[in-house]
Amino acid sequence: MRIALENFTKTFGDTAVIENMNLEIASGEMLALLGPSGCGKSTTLFAVCGIHRMDGGRLLFGDKDVTSVPSQNRNVGVVFQNYALYPHMNIYENIAFPLKIRKDNKKTIDEKVQEIAELVHIPELLDRKPIQLSGGQQQRVALARALVREPDVLLLDEPLANLDAKLRLEMRSEIRRIQQKTGITAILVTHDQVEAMSMCDRIAIMDKGQIVQLSTPKDMYENPASEFVAGFMGNPPISFLDGTVDENDLRLANSSQSLPLSSNISLPNDGETLRLGIRPEHFQPNYPAKLSGKISFIETQGREVLYDVTLENGDVLRSIQSSGMPHAIGELVTWGIDPDKTLAFAANGSRL
Amino acid sequence: MTSNFKTWPVTLLLAVLSLPIVIMFAYLIVDTVTDTTAGSLIPDRFTLEHWRFLFEPPQTGRADIWAVTLNTFLFAGSTSLIVVSVSVTSGYALSRLNMPFRKFFLGGVLTLHAFPTVTLIIAIFLMLQMTGLYNTLIGVILVKTALELPFGIWIMKGFYDTVPWEIEMAGIADGADRFTVWRKLVLPQVHPGLAALGLFSFLSAWSEFILPQVLAPDGASQVLSTYMQNLIKDDRAPDFNLFKSVGLFYALPVMTIYLIFNQKLMNIYGGGTKG
């Protein structure tokens, strides 16, 4: 079902957390609300689910205005960060709870619980108590309970934050599999860009109550609209170089070095400051625009190695290279940048 | 206990320190079934005479022990019931609902909890007389309940505070109304608190002496504590062995409750850990 927020405003006391936000999610789409903590992403989620009242604007499920419909009648499924399973009920009762509240008959409840338990791969756990399950299993139960009444929209509030690294990887693909199989419209709230990129069709990146950019993961990575987005997307993160424009070059701040600028950047006037974003994969030994520096930090990641290279003006560039070419800390290197792959930002952070 | 720490000195010390109490308890029990010459420590003969009060009202107490026991049960039971049912709802309200004067109410509850209740007794006496509840069991129950409530509400609020908000949010999103959420999802989480509070207020009312003594001194609404006081009122012929027997009889339910429920009673100090 299509979900639309129109001019959504939310205030707590006197502070407006979100002002005039517009967001549309297509039917069957999985959208990530991504942003640092306090950016309003959870507030948005709770407004969609009805736990927070909206202070302005409209919320549409399909063509139906549900702005003033109480949460109970909205038909949303929510998965919470701590799963919020009911500790005194066993797994069967947990999953059956929404159906019991809806007063389905016993046979229907039984069938539906079995069916959803199969879908999330937990049919053998139905008579256990939540406390006897591992985090990943609890997560599956929470998903099953959210999905069992076939809601119009599935809301996931940082569902992977409480899992350990290996389980997180597993549940990432599991949640996506279940979402695609049921074809349900889903909203994922997360502060982890890897989760957002790997699980969702589109990402809405938020900052200070505003959607800064709304796009597909690939486009957002390659074409960030602002310095904030560029810094938020990508792991290891992008590094930035400050400098001033000098014809078609960038003269690095406090340095004699300069870099050629790509022709597809709409250049500001000479002498204006400019900030160049360079992703670690675009700073490599064999790229044309050379810069010299000293390796100041090495992080071994197994398949790849991440180098921090400190330039003579103190700026740091990151480079990620396949392991096997050993470099040592303190080594002087001259590596290159691909000017066409760099991202240029104005002083106010907007993309050039 | 670790093996590099000798336990017997501590055990010995504690044994010596608690010896007086043990001796007192031993004599309490022994004296109820024996006769002893005044001044002697060794009992003379075995007798069940002191337990006669169970079957016939003794001259000094004048009331039937079973009627008094029933009164005590009614007093303690009703107090416990009212305290639990009021605390379970008001504790939730204070913990969760955004109600007016919440801060003021919380402060008031805490102040009342710490307030020495004896100082109120004259005012309460006058109020009961005006309302016609003086010398009735209902009057004492109401007063005892009112004095126990601050503690109960505060304890229950603490238990509700430990229930995660997300459980309620999940219940709401699952389609349940606020009342169902409270009854089906939240209430089961605070069960240990409820049980402990019920027992505590029962025991507290069971051992209450001042309130029944001042507010309902007459025969019909006597409870065991005032009954015992009546037994030794006549100081020309005090029957201390009878007094001790009734005392033991009075203490039996309390000890039984402690033995059966001591695990539950400890919960109240744990602040509602979820199990």
Short mmCIF file of C-alpha atoms in Angstrom, two decimals, chain B residues 75 117-118 120-121 124 128 134 139-145 147-148 208-217 223 225-226:
data_model
loop_
_atom_site.label_atom_id
_atom_site.label_comp_id
_atom_site.label_asym_id
_atom_site.label_seq_id
_atom_site.Cartn_x
_atom_site.Cartn_y
_atom_site.Cartn_z
CA PHE B 75 -9.49 -6.57 59.09
CA THR B 117 0.85 8.17 61.62
CA VAL B 118 0.43 8.15 65.40
CA LEU B 120 -2.84 11.79 63.33
CA ILE B 121 -4.70 9.54 65.68
CA ILE B 124 -8.84 10.42 62.98
CA LEU B 128 -14.64 8.60 62.92
CA TYR B 134 -16.08 4.89 65.62
CA GLY B 139 -13.78 2.39 60.41
CA VAL B 140 -10.50 0.76 61.40
CA ILE B 141 -10.18 -0.90 57.99
CA LEU B 142 -10.63 2.44 56.23
CA VAL B 143 -8.08 4.17 58.44
CA LYS B 144 -5.51 1.38 58.15
CA THR B 145 -5.99 1.25 54.38
CA LEU B 147 -2.31 4.83 56.03
CA GLU B 148 -0.96 1.87 54.04
CA GLU B 208 -1.68 -3.54 63.97
CA PHE B 209 -2.43 -2.67 67.56
CA ILE B 210 -2.73 1.09 68.07
CA LEU B 211 -5.48 1.73 65.54
CA PRO B 212 -7.94 -0.98 66.73
CA GLN B 213 -7.10 -0.17 70.33
CA VAL B 214 -7.95 3.51 69.98
CA LEU B 215 -10.60 3.45 67.30
CA ALA B 216 -12.52 0.24 68.01
CA PRO B 217 -11.89 -0.78 71.62
CA VAL B 223 -9.01 -8.05 66.90
CA SER B 225 -3.95 -7.67 69.29
CA THR B 226 -6.53 -5.84 71.39
#
